[in-house]
Coordinates of C-alpha atoms and ligand atoms in Angstrom, one line a residue:
M1 CA -42.3 46.1 -75.2
L2 CA -43.1 47.7 -78.5
E3 CA -45.8 50.3 -78.2
H4 CA -47.8 49.7 -81.4
D5 CA -50.0 52.7 -81.1
A6 CA -47.0 55.0 -80.6
R7 CA -45.4 53.5 -83.7
K8 CA -48.5 53.6 -85.8
P9 CA -47.4 55.3 -88.9
A10 CA -49.1 58.5 -90.0
V11 CA -51.5 57.9 -92.8
E12 CA -52.9 60.2 -95.5
A13 CA -56.6 60.4 -96.2
H14 CA -56.5 58.0 -99.1
Q15 CA -54.4 55.5 -97.3
A16 CA -55.5 52.9 -94.8
H17 CA -53.8 51.3 -91.8
L18 CA -54.2 47.5 -91.9
R19 CA -53.0 45.5 -88.9
L20 CA -52.3 41.8 -89.4
L21 CA -52.3 39.6 -86.2
Q22 CA -50.8 36.2 -86.0
T23 CA -50.8 33.2 -83.7
T24 CA -48.8 30.1 -84.5
D25 CA -48.0 26.7 -83.0
M26 CA -50.6 26.9 -80.3
H27 CA -50.6 23.1 -79.8
V28 CA -53.9 23.2 -78.0
N29 CA -52.6 25.4 -75.2
L30 CA -56.0 27.1 -74.9
L31 CA -56.0 28.1 -71.2
P32 CA -52.9 29.3 -69.3
Y33 CA -52.6 25.9 -67.7
D34 CA -49.7 23.5 -67.7
Y35 CA -51.3 20.0 -67.6
Y36 CA -48.0 18.3 -67.1
V37 CA -47.3 20.0 -63.8
D38 CA -51.0 20.5 -63.0
A39 CA -50.8 24.2 -62.3
P40 CA -51.6 27.5 -63.9
T41 CA -48.8 29.1 -66.0
P42 CA -48.2 32.6 -67.2
R43 CA -46.1 31.4 -70.1
F44 CA -48.7 30.3 -72.6
G45 CA -52.4 29.8 -73.5
L46 CA -54.6 31.2 -76.3
A47 CA -56.9 32.8 -73.7
R48 CA -54.0 35.3 -72.8
T49 CA -53.0 35.8 -76.4
A50 CA -56.7 36.5 -77.2
S51 CA -56.6 39.5 -74.8
L52 CA -53.8 40.9 -76.8
V53 CA -55.8 40.3 -80.0
R54 CA -58.7 42.2 -78.7
R55 CA -56.5 45.1 -77.5
H56 CA -54.8 45.3 -80.9
R57 CA -58.1 45.2 -82.7
A58 CA -59.5 48.0 -80.7
A59 CA -56.5 50.2 -81.5
A60 CA -56.6 49.6 -85.3
R61 CA -59.3 50.6 -87.7
N62 CA -58.7 47.6 -89.9
S63 CA -57.3 44.3 -88.7
L64 CA -57.2 40.6 -89.6
L65 CA -56.3 37.6 -87.5
F66 CA -54.5 34.5 -88.8
D67 CA -53.3 31.2 -87.3
N68 CA -50.3 29.5 -88.8
G69 CA -51.0 25.9 -87.9
D70 CA -50.2 23.2 -85.3
F71 CA -53.4 24.0 -83.5
L72 CA -54.9 20.5 -83.1
Q73 CA -52.2 18.5 -81.2
G74 CA -50.0 19.1 -78.2
T75 CA -51.5 18.8 -74.8
P76 CA -53.3 16.0 -72.8
L77 CA -56.5 17.9 -73.8
S78 CA -55.8 17.2 -77.5
D79 CA -55.1 13.5 -76.8
M80 CA -58.4 13.3 -74.8
I81 CA -60.3 14.8 -77.7
A82 CA -58.6 12.4 -80.2
E83 CA -59.7 9.5 -78.0
Q84 CA -63.2 10.8 -77.9
H85 CA -63.1 11.0 -81.7
A86 CA -61.9 7.4 -82.0
R87 CA -64.9 6.4 -79.9
G88 CA -67.2 8.4 -82.1
E89 CA -67.9 10.9 -79.3
A90 CA -66.2 14.0 -80.5
G91 CA -68.2 17.2 -80.9
L92 CA -66.8 20.6 -81.9
H93 CA -63.0 20.6 -81.1
P94 CA -62.3 23.0 -78.3
A95 CA -59.4 24.5 -80.2
I96 CA -61.7 25.2 -83.1
A97 CA -64.4 26.5 -80.7
A98 CA -61.9 28.9 -79.2
M99 CA -60.7 30.1 -82.6
N100 CA -64.3 30.6 -83.7
A101 CA -64.9 32.6 -80.6
L102 CA -61.9 34.8 -81.4
G103 CA -63.0 35.3 -85.0
Y104 CA -60.0 34.2 -87.0
D105 CA -60.1 35.4 -90.6
A106 CA -58.1 32.4 -91.9
G107 CA -55.7 29.7 -90.8
T108 CA -53.4 27.1 -92.3
L109 CA -52.4 23.5 -91.5
G110 CA -49.3 22.6 -89.6
N111 CA -47.6 19.2 -89.7
H112 CA -49.1 18.2 -86.3
E113 CA -52.7 18.6 -87.8
F114 CA -52.0 15.2 -89.3
N115 CA -50.9 13.3 -86.2
Y116 CA -54.3 11.8 -85.6
G117 CA -55.1 11.0 -89.2
V118 CA -57.2 12.6 -91.9
D119 CA -60.6 11.7 -90.6
F120 CA -59.9 13.4 -87.3
L121 CA -58.6 16.5 -89.1
E122 CA -61.6 16.8 -91.4
H123 CA -64.0 16.3 -88.5
A124 CA -62.3 19.2 -86.6
L125 CA -62.2 21.4 -89.7
R126 CA -65.9 21.0 -90.4
G127 CA -66.4 23.0 -87.2
A128 CA -64.3 25.9 -88.2
A129 CA -66.1 29.2 -88.9
F130 CA -63.0 30.5 -90.8
P131 CA -61.3 29.2 -94.0
V132 CA -58.3 26.9 -93.6
V133 CA -55.9 26.9 -96.6
S134 CA -52.9 24.9 -97.7
A135 CA -51.5 24.9 -101.2
N136 CA -49.1 21.9 -101.0
I137 CA -51.2 19.1 -99.5
T138 CA -53.0 16.6 -101.8
D139 CA -55.9 14.3 -101.0
R140 CA -55.2 11.0 -102.6
R141 CA -58.3 9.1 -101.4
H142 CA -60.5 9.8 -104.5
G143 CA -58.1 9.1 -107.3
D144 CA -58.0 12.6 -108.7
D145 CA -55.3 14.2 -106.5
R146 CA -57.3 17.3 -105.4
H147 CA -56.1 19.7 -102.7
L148 CA -57.1 18.5 -99.2
V149 CA -58.3 22.0 -98.3
A150 CA -58.5 25.1 -100.5
P151 CA -55.0 26.2 -101.6
W152 CA -56.0 29.8 -101.0
V153 CA -58.8 32.1 -100.3
I154 CA -59.6 35.8 -101.1
L155 CA -61.0 37.7 -98.2
E156 CA -63.2 40.6 -99.3
R157 CA -63.0 43.3 -96.7
D158 CA -64.1 46.9 -96.4
L159 CA -61.2 49.1 -95.5
S160 CA -61.7 52.2 -93.3
L161 CA -59.5 54.8 -94.8
A162 CA -57.6 57.4 -92.8
G163 CA -59.8 60.2 -94.2
G164 CA -62.9 58.4 -93.0
A165 CA -64.2 56.9 -96.3
R166 CA -64.5 53.2 -96.9
A167 CA -63.1 51.1 -99.8
P168 CA -63.1 47.4 -100.7
I169 CA -59.9 45.4 -100.7
R170 CA -59.3 41.7 -101.7
I171 CA -56.8 40.0 -99.5
G172 CA -55.4 36.8 -100.8
V173 CA -54.3 34.2 -98.2
I174 CA -52.4 31.1 -99.2
G175 CA -51.0 28.4 -96.9
F176 CA -48.0 26.0 -96.9
A177 CA -46.8 23.2 -94.7
P178 CA -43.6 21.1 -94.5
P179 CA -43.5 18.4 -97.3
Q180 CA -42.1 16.0 -94.7
I181 CA -45.6 15.5 -93.3
E182 CA -46.3 12.5 -95.6
V183 CA -43.1 10.9 -94.1
W184 CA -43.5 12.0 -90.5
D185 CA -47.0 10.8 -90.2
A186 CA -46.8 8.0 -92.8
I187 CA -48.4 5.5 -90.4
A188 CA -51.4 7.7 -89.4
L189 CA -52.0 8.8 -93.0
R190 CA -51.7 5.4 -94.8
G191 CA -51.0 7.1 -98.1
Q192 CA -54.2 9.1 -98.0
V193 CA -52.3 12.4 -98.2
A194 CA -49.3 13.5 -100.3
T195 CA -47.3 16.7 -99.5
G196 CA -45.5 18.6 -102.1
D197 CA -42.7 21.1 -102.3
I198 CA -43.6 24.5 -100.8
L199 CA -41.9 26.6 -103.4
A200 CA -43.2 24.6 -106.3
A201 CA -46.8 25.0 -104.9
A202 CA -46.2 28.7 -104.5
R203 CA -45.0 29.2 -108.0
D204 CA -48.0 27.3 -109.3
Q205 CA -50.7 28.9 -107.1
V206 CA -49.7 32.5 -106.3
P207 CA -50.1 33.6 -110.0
Q208 CA -53.6 32.0 -109.9
L209 CA -54.4 33.8 -106.7
R210 CA -53.2 37.1 -108.2
A211 CA -55.2 36.4 -111.4
A212 CA -58.3 35.8 -109.2
G213 CA -58.0 39.4 -108.1
A214 CA -56.0 39.5 -104.9
D215 CA -54.8 43.0 -104.1
I216 CA -52.2 41.9 -101.6
V217 CA -51.1 38.3 -100.9
I218 CA -50.4 36.9 -97.4
A219 CA -48.5 33.6 -97.2
L220 CA -49.3 31.6 -94.0
S221 CA -46.2 29.6 -94.0
H222 CA -46.1 26.7 -91.4
S223 CA -42.4 26.6 -92.2
G224 CA -39.4 28.1 -90.5
I225 CA -36.9 30.7 -91.4
G226 CA -34.0 28.5 -92.6
D227 CA -31.7 28.3 -95.6
E228 CA -31.8 31.2 -98.0
T229 CA -31.2 29.1 -101.1
A230 CA -34.1 27.1 -102.5
Q231 CA -33.7 23.3 -102.2
D232 CA -36.1 20.6 -103.1
R233 CA -38.7 19.8 -100.4
M234 CA -37.3 22.3 -97.9
E235 CA -38.8 21.9 -94.4
N236 CA -38.0 25.6 -93.5
A237 CA -38.6 27.4 -96.7
S238 CA -39.9 30.8 -95.6
V239 CA -36.9 32.8 -96.8
P240 CA -37.0 31.6 -100.5
L241 CA -40.8 31.7 -100.3
A242 CA -40.6 35.4 -99.5
G243 CA -38.6 35.8 -102.6
I244 CA -41.4 34.6 -104.8
D245 CA -43.1 37.4 -106.9
G246 CA -46.7 38.0 -105.9
I247 CA -46.3 37.3 -102.2
D248 CA -46.4 40.5 -100.1
V249 CA -46.3 39.3 -96.5
I250 CA -45.0 36.2 -94.8
L251 CA -46.4 34.8 -91.6
A252 CA -44.0 32.0 -90.5
G253 CA -44.1 29.3 -87.9
H254 CA -43.2 25.7 -87.2
M255 CA -39.8 26.6 -85.5
H256 CA -41.3 27.8 -82.2
K257 CA -39.1 30.8 -82.4
C258 CA -39.6 34.6 -82.4
F259 CA -39.2 36.9 -85.4
P260 CA -38.4 39.7 -85.4
G261 CA -35.9 39.2 -82.6
P262 CA -32.6 37.8 -81.5
D263 CA -33.5 34.2 -82.3
F264 CA -32.3 34.8 -85.8
D265 CA -29.0 36.1 -87.3
A266 CA -29.0 39.0 -89.8
T267 CA -28.2 38.1 -93.4
D268 CA -28.6 39.8 -96.7
L269 CA -32.2 38.4 -96.9
V270 CA -33.2 38.2 -93.2
D271 CA -33.5 41.3 -91.1
P272 CA -34.3 40.2 -87.6
A273 CA -34.4 43.8 -86.4
L274 CA -36.9 45.1 -88.9
G275 CA -38.7 41.8 -89.3
T276 CA -38.3 41.4 -93.0
L277 CA -37.5 38.5 -95.3
H278 CA -36.4 39.6 -98.8
G279 CA -37.4 43.0 -97.6
K280 CA -41.0 41.9 -97.1
P281 CA -42.8 42.1 -93.7
A282 CA -42.7 38.9 -91.7
V283 CA -43.4 37.6 -88.2
M284 CA -43.1 34.3 -86.3
A285 CA -45.0 34.5 -83.0
G286 CA -43.2 32.0 -80.8
F287 CA -45.3 29.1 -79.7
H288 CA -48.2 28.0 -77.4
G289 CA -49.5 31.5 -77.5
S290 CA -46.4 33.0 -76.0
H291 CA -46.5 35.9 -78.4
L292 CA -48.9 37.7 -80.7
G293 CA -47.4 38.6 -84.1
V294 CA -48.2 42.1 -85.4
I295 CA -47.6 43.5 -88.9
D296 CA -48.8 47.0 -89.4
L297 CA -49.3 47.9 -93.1
V298 CA -50.1 51.2 -94.7
V299 CA -51.9 50.4 -97.9
E300 CA -52.8 52.9 -100.7
P301 CA -54.6 52.7 -104.0
D302 CA -52.5 51.5 -106.9
G303 CA -54.5 52.1 -110.0
S304 CA -56.8 49.1 -110.1
G305 CA -56.0 47.8 -106.6
W306 CA -53.8 48.3 -103.5
R307 CA -50.2 48.4 -102.7
I308 CA -48.2 48.3 -99.5
A309 CA -46.7 51.8 -98.9
R310 CA -45.1 51.0 -95.5
H311 CA -44.8 48.2 -93.1
A312 CA -43.6 47.4 -89.5
S313 CA -43.3 44.0 -87.9
S314 CA -43.3 43.3 -84.2
L315 CA -44.1 40.7 -81.5
E316 CA -45.9 41.2 -78.2
A317 CA -45.3 38.7 -75.4
I318 CA -48.1 37.6 -73.1
C319 CA -45.8 37.7 -70.1
E320 CA -42.9 39.8 -68.8
P321 CA -40.0 38.9 -71.2
E322 CA -37.1 39.5 -68.8
T323 CA -37.6 36.5 -66.7
M324 CA -37.7 32.9 -67.8
R325 CA -37.6 31.9 -64.1
P326 CA -40.8 30.2 -62.8
A327 CA -40.9 32.5 -59.8
G328 CA -40.4 35.7 -61.7
R329 CA -42.6 35.2 -64.8
R330 CA -45.7 37.4 -64.6
A331 CA -48.5 37.6 -67.0
R332 CA -49.2 40.9 -68.7
V333 CA -52.8 40.3 -69.6
L334 CA -55.7 38.5 -68.2
S335 CA -57.5 35.6 -69.9
D336 CA -60.2 36.3 -72.4
A337 CA -63.6 35.3 -71.2
G338 CA -64.7 34.3 -74.7
V339 CA -61.9 31.7 -75.1
I340 CA -62.6 30.4 -71.6
A341 CA -66.2 29.9 -72.4
A342 CA -65.5 28.2 -75.7
V343 CA -63.2 25.6 -74.1
G344 CA -66.1 24.7 -71.9
D345 CA -66.0 21.4 -70.0
A346 CA -62.9 20.2 -71.9
H347 CA -60.5 21.7 -69.4
D348 CA -62.2 20.0 -66.4
Q349 CA -62.5 16.7 -68.3
T350 CA -58.7 17.0 -69.1
L351 CA -57.9 17.6 -65.4
D352 CA -60.0 14.6 -64.4
H353 CA -58.2 12.5 -67.0
V354 CA -54.6 13.6 -66.3
R355 CA -55.0 13.3 -62.5
R356 CA -56.0 9.7 -62.7
E357 CA -53.5 7.8 -60.6
V358 CA -51.9 4.8 -62.4
G359 CA -48.9 4.0 -60.2
R360 CA -46.2 5.3 -57.9
T361 CA -42.5 6.0 -58.2
T362 CA -40.2 5.3 -55.2
G363 CA -37.7 8.0 -56.3
P364 CA -37.7 11.2 -58.4
L365 CA -37.8 11.2 -62.2
Q366 CA -36.0 14.1 -63.8
S367 CA -34.4 14.8 -67.2
Y368 CA -32.0 17.7 -66.3
F369 CA -28.9 15.7 -67.4
A370 CA -30.5 13.7 -70.2
R371 CA -28.2 15.4 -72.8
V372 CA -25.0 14.7 -71.0
A373 CA -25.4 11.4 -69.3
N374 CA -27.6 8.3 -69.0
D375 CA -31.0 9.3 -67.8
G376 CA -33.7 7.7 -65.8
T377 CA -36.6 9.1 -67.8
V378 CA -35.2 7.9 -71.1
Q379 CA -34.6 4.5 -69.4
L380 CA -38.2 4.4 -68.4
V381 CA -39.5 5.0 -71.9
A382 CA -37.0 2.4 -73.3
D383 CA -38.1 -0.2 -70.8
A384 CA -41.8 0.4 -71.4
Q385 CA -41.3 0.2 -75.2
R386 CA -39.2 -3.0 -74.9
L387 CA -41.8 -4.8 -72.7
A388 CA -44.6 -3.9 -75.1
A389 CA -42.5 -4.9 -78.1
Q390 CA -41.6 -8.2 -76.6
T391 CA -45.2 -9.4 -76.6
L392 CA -45.6 -8.3 -80.2
I393 CA -42.6 -10.3 -81.5
D394 CA -43.1 -13.4 -79.4
G395 CA -43.6 -16.2 -81.8
T396 CA -42.4 -14.3 -84.8
A397 CA -39.1 -14.6 -86.8
W398 CA -37.8 -11.7 -84.7
A399 CA -38.2 -13.4 -81.4
D400 CA -34.6 -14.9 -81.5
L401 CA -32.9 -11.6 -82.3
P402 CA -31.7 -9.2 -79.5
L403 CA -34.4 -6.6 -78.8
L404 CA -33.0 -3.1 -78.3
S405 CA -35.0 0.0 -77.4
A406 CA -34.4 3.5 -78.8
A407 CA -35.7 6.5 -76.9
A408 CA -34.9 10.3 -76.8
P409 CA -35.5 12.9 -74.1
F410 CA -38.4 15.2 -75.2
K411 CA -38.2 17.7 -72.3
A412 CA -34.6 18.7 -72.1
G413 CA -34.4 22.5 -72.2
G414 CA -34.0 23.9 -75.7
Q415 CA -36.7 26.3 -77.0
G416 CA -38.9 25.5 -74.0
G417 CA -36.5 27.2 -71.7
P418 CA -35.0 26.3 -68.3
E419 CA -38.3 25.0 -67.0
N420 CA -38.6 22.5 -69.9
Y421 CA -37.5 19.4 -68.0
V422 CA -39.2 16.4 -66.5
D423 CA -39.2 16.8 -62.7
I424 CA -41.5 14.3 -61.0
P425 CA -41.0 13.8 -57.3
A426 CA -41.3 10.4 -55.6
G427 CA -44.9 9.6 -55.0
P428 CA -48.0 9.0 -57.1
L429 CA -47.8 8.7 -60.9
A430 CA -50.8 9.9 -62.9
I431 CA -51.7 10.0 -66.6
R432 CA -50.2 13.5 -66.7
H433 CA -46.8 12.1 -65.8
A434 CA -46.9 9.7 -68.7
A435 CA -47.8 12.7 -70.9
D436 CA -45.0 14.7 -69.4
L437 CA -42.5 11.8 -70.1
Y438 CA -43.8 11.3 -73.6
L439 CA -45.2 14.5 -75.1
F440 CA -46.1 13.2 -78.6
P441 CA -48.8 10.8 -79.9
N442 CA -46.1 8.6 -81.6
L443 CA -47.0 5.0 -82.1
L444 CA -44.8 2.0 -81.3
A445 CA -42.8 0.8 -84.3
L446 CA -40.1 -1.8 -84.7
I447 CA -37.3 -2.2 -87.2
E448 CA -34.7 -4.8 -87.9
V449 CA -31.2 -3.5 -88.4
N450 CA -27.7 -4.8 -88.8
G451 CA -24.7 -3.8 -86.7
A452 CA -23.5 -1.3 -89.3
Q453 CA -26.9 0.4 -89.4
L454 CA -27.0 0.4 -85.6
A455 CA -23.6 2.2 -85.5
D456 CA -24.9 4.7 -88.1
W457 CA -28.0 5.4 -86.0
L458 CA -25.8 6.3 -83.1
E459 CA -23.5 8.5 -85.3
R460 CA -26.6 10.5 -86.0
S461 CA -27.3 11.0 -82.3
A462 CA -23.6 11.9 -81.9
S463 CA -24.2 15.1 -84.0
A464 CA -26.0 16.4 -80.9
F465 CA -22.5 17.4 -79.5
H466 CA -20.0 20.1 -80.5
R467 CA -16.5 18.9 -81.2
V468 CA -14.2 19.0 -78.2
V469 CA -10.5 19.6 -78.6
P470 CA -7.8 18.5 -76.1
Q471 CA -6.2 21.0 -73.6
R472 CA -9.0 23.6 -73.6
A473 CA -11.3 24.3 -70.7
R474 CA -15.1 25.0 -70.8
Q475 CA -15.8 24.2 -74.4
A476 CA -19.5 24.2 -75.5
L477 CA -20.7 20.6 -75.2
I478 CA -24.3 20.5 -76.5
D479 CA -25.2 21.9 -79.9
M480 CA -28.4 23.7 -78.9
A481 CA -29.6 23.6 -82.5
F482 CA -29.9 19.9 -82.3
P483 CA -33.3 19.1 -80.9
A484 CA -33.4 16.9 -77.8
Y485 CA -36.1 14.7 -79.4
C486 CA -33.6 13.7 -82.0
F487 CA -31.0 12.4 -79.4
D488 CA -31.8 8.7 -79.6
V489 CA -30.3 6.6 -76.9
I490 CA -30.3 2.9 -77.7
D491 CA -30.8 0.7 -74.7
G492 CA -29.5 -2.8 -74.8
V493 CA -26.1 -2.0 -76.3
T494 CA -23.3 0.0 -74.8
Y495 CA -21.2 2.7 -76.5
D496 CA -19.1 5.8 -76.0
F497 CA -18.9 9.1 -78.0
D498 CA -15.5 10.4 -78.9
L499 CA -16.2 14.1 -79.2
S500 CA -12.6 14.9 -80.3
A501 CA -13.7 13.5 -83.7
P502 CA -15.8 15.4 -86.2
A503 CA -19.5 14.5 -86.5
R504 CA -20.5 12.4 -89.5
F505 CA -23.8 14.1 -89.8
T506 CA -24.9 17.7 -89.8
I507 CA -27.6 18.8 -87.3
G508 CA -30.1 18.4 -90.1
G509 CA -28.9 14.8 -90.8
R510 CA -26.9 15.3 -94.0
V511 CA -23.7 13.4 -94.2
A512 CA -20.9 16.0 -93.7
A513 CA -18.0 13.7 -93.1
P514 CA -18.7 10.1 -94.4
A515 CA -15.5 8.6 -92.9
A516 CA -16.0 10.3 -89.5
T517 CA -16.9 8.2 -86.5
R518 CA -17.6 9.3 -83.0
V519 CA -19.1 6.0 -81.8
R520 CA -16.6 3.9 -79.9
N521 CA -16.8 0.5 -78.1
L522 CA -20.2 -0.4 -79.5
C523 CA -20.9 -3.7 -77.7
H524 CA -23.8 -6.1 -77.1
E525 CA -23.6 -8.1 -73.9
G526 CA -19.9 -7.1 -73.6
R527 CA -18.9 -8.3 -77.2
P528 CA -18.2 -5.8 -80.0
V529 CA -21.0 -5.5 -82.5
A530 CA -20.0 -6.8 -85.9
P531 CA -21.4 -5.0 -89.1
D532 CA -23.6 -8.0 -90.0
D533 CA -25.0 -8.7 -86.5
R534 CA -28.8 -8.5 -86.5
F535 CA -31.0 -6.7 -84.0
V536 CA -34.6 -5.6 -83.6
V537 CA -35.0 -2.1 -82.4
V538 CA -38.2 -0.8 -80.9
T539 CA -38.7 2.9 -81.6
N540 CA -41.6 5.1 -82.7
S541 CA -43.6 6.0 -85.8
Y542 CA -42.0 9.4 -86.1
R543 CA -38.5 8.0 -86.2
I544 CA -39.4 5.2 -88.6
G545 CA -41.2 7.7 -90.8
G546 CA -38.0 9.7 -91.2
G547 CA -38.3 12.2 -88.3
C548 CA -34.9 13.8 -87.5
N549 CA -33.5 12.2 -90.7
F550 CA -32.0 9.1 -89.2
P551 CA -30.4 6.9 -91.9
I552 CA -32.3 3.8 -90.8
A553 CA -35.5 5.3 -91.9
R554 CA -34.3 5.2 -95.5
D555 CA -34.1 1.4 -95.4
T556 CA -37.7 0.5 -94.7
A557 CA -37.8 -3.1 -95.8
R558 CA -37.9 -4.5 -92.3
I559 CA -40.4 -2.6 -90.3
M560 CA -43.3 -3.5 -88.1
T561 CA -45.7 -0.6 -87.4
T562 CA -48.4 -0.7 -84.7
T563 CA -51.3 1.3 -83.6
V564 CA -50.1 1.4 -80.0
P565 CA -49.3 4.9 -78.7
V566 CA -45.9 4.8 -77.0
R567 CA -47.5 6.8 -74.1
D568 CA -49.9 3.9 -73.5
T569 CA -47.0 1.5 -73.0
L570 CA -45.7 3.9 -70.3
I571 CA -49.1 3.9 -68.6
D572 CA -49.2 0.1 -68.7
H573 CA -45.7 0.0 -67.3
F574 CA -46.8 2.2 -64.4
R575 CA -49.7 0.0 -63.7
E576 CA -47.6 -3.2 -63.8
N577 CA -45.0 -1.7 -61.5
P578 CA -47.0 -0.1 -58.6
A579 CA -43.7 0.7 -56.8
L580 CA -41.5 1.8 -59.7
I581 CA -37.8 2.2 -58.9
P582 CA -36.1 4.7 -61.2
Y583 CA -32.7 3.7 -62.4
R584 CA -30.5 4.1 -65.4
R585 CA -28.2 1.6 -67.1
D586 CA -24.7 2.6 -68.1
T587 CA -25.6 2.6 -71.8
W588 CA -23.4 5.5 -73.1
G589 CA -20.6 7.7 -72.1
I590 CA -18.3 10.4 -73.3
C591 CA -14.7 9.4 -74.0
P592 CA -12.1 11.3 -72.0
V593 CA -10.3 14.1 -73.8
P594 CA -6.9 15.1 -72.3
G595 CA -6.9 18.5 -70.6
A596 CA -10.5 19.3 -71.8
S597 CA -13.6 20.3 -70.0
A598 CA -17.0 21.1 -71.5
E599 CA -19.7 23.4 -70.4
F600 CA -23.5 22.9 -70.7
R601 CA -26.6 24.5 -69.4
T602 CA -29.6 23.0 -67.7
G603 CA -32.6 24.0 -65.6
P604 CA -32.1 25.3 -62.1
G605 CA -34.0 22.3 -60.8
A606 CA -30.9 20.3 -61.7
L607 CA -29.2 21.6 -58.5
H608 CA -31.4 19.2 -56.5
H609 CA -30.1 16.2 -58.4
V610 CA -26.4 16.9 -59.0
N611 CA -25.4 14.2 -56.5
G612 CA -27.3 11.7 -58.5
V613 CA -25.0 12.2 -61.6
R614 CA -21.9 10.3 -60.7
D615 CA -20.5 9.6 -64.2
R616 CA -18.1 12.4 -64.3
R617 CA -16.7 15.2 -62.3
L618 CA -19.3 17.9 -62.4
T619 CA -18.9 21.6 -61.4
V620 CA -21.8 24.0 -61.0
L621 CA -20.9 27.5 -62.4
G622 CA -24.1 29.3 -61.5
E623 CA -27.1 30.8 -63.1
D624 CA -27.0 33.0 -66.2
D625 CA -29.3 35.9 -67.0
E626 CA -31.8 33.8 -68.9
G627 CA -32.3 31.5 -65.9
W628 CA -30.2 28.6 -67.0
T629 CA -27.8 26.9 -64.6
R630 CA -24.4 26.4 -66.2
M631 CA -22.3 23.4 -65.4
V632 CA -18.9 22.0 -66.5
L633 CA -18.0 18.4 -67.1
D634 CA -14.4 17.5 -66.6
L635 CA -13.4 15.3 -69.6
D636 CA -9.7 14.9 -68.6
P637 CA -9.0 11.2 -68.1
Ligands
LIG1 MN1 -45.3 23.3 -83.8
LIG2 MG1 -44.8 22.3 -86.9

């Protein structure tokens, strides 16, 4: 742990120490409670982060607290509030109440703020006691393309100088969010909101913010630390954003990673040890309140205003960082009473809601092998979607086409760590299990595709894997930079992945090798799929909107959108099958590669289910120092 007080730079009488504190990607994790497993957790929750906030405030003469967005969506609590809003019953949003209690100085919007539509967002923001800024989001409802919220704000603060005197400072705060919002949430937004390029908005607005008198400018960038070179409509634009004149500090987010720290590689422009982008101080405070971002500035008079003389960036974790293991993870701070009080009854209401029993499963449901083999949880989502879709297309022109169902595993390791898997024992199924199986408030959506588009869809999924060469043991199998939620499995056809071939698509979805094919043996009912065969695929609003850059989303002529949350189709499925029998079809496989084996890592809970994975010869290697269990798949024919 970094001791901020020990590192506090000496300041001269005319200088001031100004501490900037950041939370990001809270996703309505307000209390340290995991609603999916219905148990307390030391790993996240704003109530814990809040205690760090109070500690850091007490140790600094001057401090400001910011949130970087994705604060209104992400737990069963947030869905419950959204349902209350839809019924006209919503009061002050508990996330906003908690943030008010903690006294944020400003915040910005993340992409998930738009998941429940603009009315919901505006209702929530009306309760905020702090300004929320975003410079690249346009409100299109009134015909004059105004900003949805203020692009920036100037916070007028009285600095306490090292020598004891006080002096005014004007702190400019400007916000940015991924321009993909208008695509990702196209269905919920109905064209009411447009999202522009982050860098273009910065070039337009930062000079105005400076001209309005800001002494220093802080960018709240709900955007990751990605490519260094500017591209049009970048999702993760924080590096080139830091290069824009007039911006002094970058608070980044969206990626659910930690900066400074080993999540990022050092480059000419990114210093993950010092925590700088373009030499400017930056932080990204993990997610769900896992960390508090801290930037210590020493500011000094600069003729008419102030300039930054020195800076230091760091993160502080809410729990002991050395152990990702459930048993070993201990909280470092207690929950803050103010946040607990602000959440009020919403926590208890959420518990009542998520514990409501809606069915039973006769066997365990787990996702430990979802990225290497057919999986029962993905199958369950695919089945629930297909059954709901069938009733929607009965009697339409689509009723005669084969109906396929595309689903991806959401909890399958990744950033969430070795505990981030579905692991539901045989027994009762409650609402929380549906939420666990389907984390996002995506809506059911259908699309008609031909055989060629179907194959291309699967080629995109195939970029989840590294290339495997013959005659080499223990090659890395899963490209961990490829998010699990982008790994669409299409139920209703069968296919294999030939991983000895290069991937057609990059992780981000750009075509890297147009002629490359990994998909083999694509068949429907045992017959090869021809390029002009026609299918209807049921999927979700995020995918249809362009999430994960699947090529099908670019051809939007044949789409049916709905207002049915996919999660509700799961709950219906539970109710209609009171003794659910988990199973998985042989939908996809990995082609043999002579003399090759491939290594992957999964959660330690997988050890209870190894016997259930019969597809390939599987060897357990053991646990690594981050708590993952390493396994090897023998790919030799
Ligand atoms: Mn997020
Ligand atoms: Mg985000």
